[in-house]
CSV table of C-alpha atoms and ligand atoms in Angstrom, one decimal:
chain,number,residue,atom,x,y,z
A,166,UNK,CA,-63.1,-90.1,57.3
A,167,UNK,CA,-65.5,-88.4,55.1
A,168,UNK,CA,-67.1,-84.9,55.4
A,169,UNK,CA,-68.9,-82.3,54.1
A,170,UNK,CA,-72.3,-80.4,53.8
A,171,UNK,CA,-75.5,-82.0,54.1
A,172,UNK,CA,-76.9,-83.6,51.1
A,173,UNK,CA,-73.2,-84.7,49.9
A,174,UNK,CA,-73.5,-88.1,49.9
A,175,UNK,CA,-71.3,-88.6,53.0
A,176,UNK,CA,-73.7,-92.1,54.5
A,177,UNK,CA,-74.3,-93.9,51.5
A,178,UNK,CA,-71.0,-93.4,50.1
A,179,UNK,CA,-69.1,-94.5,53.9
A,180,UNK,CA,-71.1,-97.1,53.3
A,181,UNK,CA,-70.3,-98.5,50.2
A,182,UNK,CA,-66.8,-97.5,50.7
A,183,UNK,CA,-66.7,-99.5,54.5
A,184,UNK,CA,-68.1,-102.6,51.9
A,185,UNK,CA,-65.3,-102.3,49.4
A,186,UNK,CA,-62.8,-102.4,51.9
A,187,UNK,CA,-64.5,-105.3,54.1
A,188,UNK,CA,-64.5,-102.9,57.2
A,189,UNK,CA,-67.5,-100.9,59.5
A,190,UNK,CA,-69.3,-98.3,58.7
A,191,UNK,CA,-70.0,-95.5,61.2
A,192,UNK,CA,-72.0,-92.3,60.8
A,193,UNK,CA,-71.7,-90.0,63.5
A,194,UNK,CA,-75.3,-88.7,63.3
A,195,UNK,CA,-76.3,-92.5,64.0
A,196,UNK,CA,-74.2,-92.6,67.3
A,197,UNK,CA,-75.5,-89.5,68.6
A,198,UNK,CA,-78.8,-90.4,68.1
A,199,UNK,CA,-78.4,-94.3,69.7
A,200,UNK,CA,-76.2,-92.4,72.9
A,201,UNK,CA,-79.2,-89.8,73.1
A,202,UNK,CA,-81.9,-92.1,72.5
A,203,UNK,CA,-83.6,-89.2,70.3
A,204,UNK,CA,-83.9,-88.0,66.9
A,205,UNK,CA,-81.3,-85.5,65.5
A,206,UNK,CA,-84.4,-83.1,65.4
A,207,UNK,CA,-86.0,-83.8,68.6
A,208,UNK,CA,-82.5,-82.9,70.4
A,209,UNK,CA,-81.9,-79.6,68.6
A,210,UNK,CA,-86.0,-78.8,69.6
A,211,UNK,CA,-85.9,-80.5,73.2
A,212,UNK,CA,-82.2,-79.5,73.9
A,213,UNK,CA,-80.7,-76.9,71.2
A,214,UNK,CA,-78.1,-77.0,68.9
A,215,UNK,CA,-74.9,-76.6,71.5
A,216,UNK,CA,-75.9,-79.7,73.5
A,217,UNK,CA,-75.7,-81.2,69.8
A,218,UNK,CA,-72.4,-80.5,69.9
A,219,UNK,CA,-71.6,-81.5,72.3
A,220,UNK,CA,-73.0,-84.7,71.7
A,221,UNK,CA,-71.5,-84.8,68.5
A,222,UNK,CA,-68.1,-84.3,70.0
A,223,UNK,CA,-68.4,-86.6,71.7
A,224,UNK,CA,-69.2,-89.5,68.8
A,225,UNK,CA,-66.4,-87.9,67.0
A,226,UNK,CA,-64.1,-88.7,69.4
A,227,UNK,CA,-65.4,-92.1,69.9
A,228,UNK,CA,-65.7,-93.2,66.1
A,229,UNK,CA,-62.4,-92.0,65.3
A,230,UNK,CA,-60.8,-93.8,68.4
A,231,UNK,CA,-62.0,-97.2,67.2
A,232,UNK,CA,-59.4,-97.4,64.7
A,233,UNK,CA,-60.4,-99.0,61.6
A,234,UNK,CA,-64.2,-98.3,60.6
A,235,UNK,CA,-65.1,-95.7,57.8
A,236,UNK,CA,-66.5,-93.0,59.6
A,237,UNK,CA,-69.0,-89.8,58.4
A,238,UNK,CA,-69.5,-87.2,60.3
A,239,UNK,CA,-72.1,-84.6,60.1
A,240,UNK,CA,-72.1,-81.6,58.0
A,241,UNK,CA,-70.8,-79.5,61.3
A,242,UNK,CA,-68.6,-81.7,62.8
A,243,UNK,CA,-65.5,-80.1,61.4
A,244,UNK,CA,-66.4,-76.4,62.4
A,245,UNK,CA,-65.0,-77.7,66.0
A,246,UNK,CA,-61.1,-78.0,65.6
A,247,UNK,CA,-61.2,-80.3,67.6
A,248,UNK,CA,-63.0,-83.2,65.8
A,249,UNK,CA,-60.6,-81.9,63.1
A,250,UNK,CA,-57.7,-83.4,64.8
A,251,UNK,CA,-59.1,-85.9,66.0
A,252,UNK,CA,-60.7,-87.3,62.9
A,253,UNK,CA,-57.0,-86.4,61.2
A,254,UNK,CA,-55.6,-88.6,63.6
A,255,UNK,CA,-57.8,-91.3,63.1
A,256,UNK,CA,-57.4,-91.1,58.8
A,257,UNK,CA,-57.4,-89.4,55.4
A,258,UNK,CA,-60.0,-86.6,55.4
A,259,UNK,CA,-62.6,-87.2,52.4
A,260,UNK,CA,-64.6,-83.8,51.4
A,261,UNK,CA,-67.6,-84.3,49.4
A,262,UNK,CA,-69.1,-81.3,47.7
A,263,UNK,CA,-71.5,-81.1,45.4
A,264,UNK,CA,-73.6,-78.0,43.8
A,265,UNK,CA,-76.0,-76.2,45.7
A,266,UNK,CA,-78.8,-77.3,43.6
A,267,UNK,CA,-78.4,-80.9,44.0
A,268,UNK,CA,-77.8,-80.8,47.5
A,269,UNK,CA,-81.7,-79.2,47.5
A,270,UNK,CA,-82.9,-81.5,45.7
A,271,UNK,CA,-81.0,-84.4,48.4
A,272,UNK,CA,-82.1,-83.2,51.3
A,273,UNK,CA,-85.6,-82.8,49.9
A,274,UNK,CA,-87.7,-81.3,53.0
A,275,UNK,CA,-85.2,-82.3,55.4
A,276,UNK,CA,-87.2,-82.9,58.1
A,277,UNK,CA,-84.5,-84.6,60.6
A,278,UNK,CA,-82.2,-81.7,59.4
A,279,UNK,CA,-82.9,-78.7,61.9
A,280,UNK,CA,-80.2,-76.5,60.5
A,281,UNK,CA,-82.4,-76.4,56.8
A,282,UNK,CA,-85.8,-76.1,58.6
A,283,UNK,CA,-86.6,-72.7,57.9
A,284,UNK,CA,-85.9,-71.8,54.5
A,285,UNK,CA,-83.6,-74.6,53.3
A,286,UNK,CA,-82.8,-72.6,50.0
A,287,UNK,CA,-81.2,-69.5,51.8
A,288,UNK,CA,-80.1,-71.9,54.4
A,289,UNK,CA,-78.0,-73.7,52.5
A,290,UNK,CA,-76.5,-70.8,50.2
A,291,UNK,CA,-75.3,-69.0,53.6
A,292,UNK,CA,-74.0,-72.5,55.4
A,293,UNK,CA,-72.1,-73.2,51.9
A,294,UNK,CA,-70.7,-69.5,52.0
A,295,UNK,CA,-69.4,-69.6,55.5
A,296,UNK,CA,-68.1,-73.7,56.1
A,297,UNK,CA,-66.7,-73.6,52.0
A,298,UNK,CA,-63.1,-72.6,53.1
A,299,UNK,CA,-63.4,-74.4,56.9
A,300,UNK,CA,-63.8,-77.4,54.8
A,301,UNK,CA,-61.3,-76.8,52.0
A,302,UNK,CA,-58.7,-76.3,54.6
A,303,UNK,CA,-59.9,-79.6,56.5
A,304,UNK,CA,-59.6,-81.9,53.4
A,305,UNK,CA,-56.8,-83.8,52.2
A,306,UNK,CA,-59.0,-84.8,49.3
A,307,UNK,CA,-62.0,-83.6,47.7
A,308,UNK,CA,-64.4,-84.8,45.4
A,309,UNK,CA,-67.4,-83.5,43.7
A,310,UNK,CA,-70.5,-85.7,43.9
A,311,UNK,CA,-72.8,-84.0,41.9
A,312,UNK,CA,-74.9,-86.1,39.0
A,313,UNK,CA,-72.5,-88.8,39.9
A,314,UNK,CA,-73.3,-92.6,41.2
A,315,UNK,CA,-71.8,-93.8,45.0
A,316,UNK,CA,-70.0,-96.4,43.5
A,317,UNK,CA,-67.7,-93.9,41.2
A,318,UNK,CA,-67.4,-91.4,44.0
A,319,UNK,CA,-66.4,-94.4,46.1
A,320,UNK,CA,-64.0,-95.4,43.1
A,321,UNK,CA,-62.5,-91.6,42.8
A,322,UNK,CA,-61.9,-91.7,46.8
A,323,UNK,CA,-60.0,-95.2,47.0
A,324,UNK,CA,-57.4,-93.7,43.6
A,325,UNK,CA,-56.6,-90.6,45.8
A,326,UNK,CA,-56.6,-92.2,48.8
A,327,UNK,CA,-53.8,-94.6,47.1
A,328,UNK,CA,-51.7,-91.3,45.7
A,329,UNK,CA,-52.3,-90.1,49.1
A,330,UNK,CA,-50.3,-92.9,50.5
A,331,UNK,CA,-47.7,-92.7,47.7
A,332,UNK,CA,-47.2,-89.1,48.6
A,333,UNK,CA,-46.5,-89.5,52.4
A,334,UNK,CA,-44.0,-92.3,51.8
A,335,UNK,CA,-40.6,-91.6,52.4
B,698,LIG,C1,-75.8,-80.7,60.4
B,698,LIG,C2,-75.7,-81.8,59.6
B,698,LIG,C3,-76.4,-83.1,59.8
B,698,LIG,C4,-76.6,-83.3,61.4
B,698,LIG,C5,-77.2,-82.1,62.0
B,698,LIG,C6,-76.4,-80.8,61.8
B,698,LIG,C7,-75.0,-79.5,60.1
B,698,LIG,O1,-75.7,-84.1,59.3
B,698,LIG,O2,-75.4,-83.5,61.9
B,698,LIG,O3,-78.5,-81.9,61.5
B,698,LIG,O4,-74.8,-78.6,60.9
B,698,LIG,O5,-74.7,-79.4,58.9
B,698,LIG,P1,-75.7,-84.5,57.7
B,698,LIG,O6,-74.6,-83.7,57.1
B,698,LIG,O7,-75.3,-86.0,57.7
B,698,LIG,O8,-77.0,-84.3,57.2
């Protein structure tokens, strides 16, 4: 289960990571988009941001209860408790981080990204301020992305996920 703010690397590396481990891949944003049958931008314009959560909740709850697949979830997913536990339930929580800067220079103009539209520089320096500790306290492990490949964040996530496992052992 792998979360975290915008721009963290959360798709490509599910997807490499779903590879690796010969199972499916599924990014929340995708679902929400193929139930809606509209952009991620065209809902928050058309519909607003809580019928996006809503949405969202509701792809949450899905991914998570098809047992098996990687899943991503968006960067807001884990502000609802709820996907919290249900995403717990379902697996390890991932949290990829990286430095403000990089993730600006990720998300580039961010055009499906409604939540950086305005001013993606302050938007992101407040976002990181206020979700930092929700997703800290969401995580059972966290990895820094920034100036690093997929393939060795994908390689750092499988050797904690493995003392993970060791740890929960009885
Ligand atoms: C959002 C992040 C986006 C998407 C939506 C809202 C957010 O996902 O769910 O635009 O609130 O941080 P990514 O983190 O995959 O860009």
């Amino acid at each position: 289960m792998l979360m975290g703010f915008m721009g963290t690397g959360k798709s490509e590396v599910g997807r490499r990571l779903a590879q690796r481990l010969g199972r499916a891949f599924v990014d929340t944003d995708r679902l929400v988009e193929e139930r809606a049958g509209k952009r991620i931008a065209t809902i928050f314009a058309e519909d607003g941001e809580p019928a996006f959560r809503t949405l969202e909740r509701a792809a949450v709850a899905e991914a998570a209860g098809r047992g098996g697949p990687v899943v991503a979830v968006g960067g807001g997913a884990v502000l609802d408790p709820e996907n919290v536990r249900c995403l717990r339930a379902a697996g390890v929580l991932v949290y990829l981080t990286a430095r403000p800067e990089i993730i600006l220079g990720r998300v580039g103009k961010g055009s499906n990204r409604p939540m950086l539209r305005d001013d993606p520089r302050a938007a992101v320096v407040r976002l990181l301020a206020e979700r930092g500790p929700v997703y800290a306290a969401a995580a059972d492990i966290t990895v820094d992305t920034s100036e690093r490949t997929a393939s060795d964040v994908v390689g750092e996530i499988q050797r904690a996920q493995g003392q993970v496992r060791l740890q929960h052992e009885p």
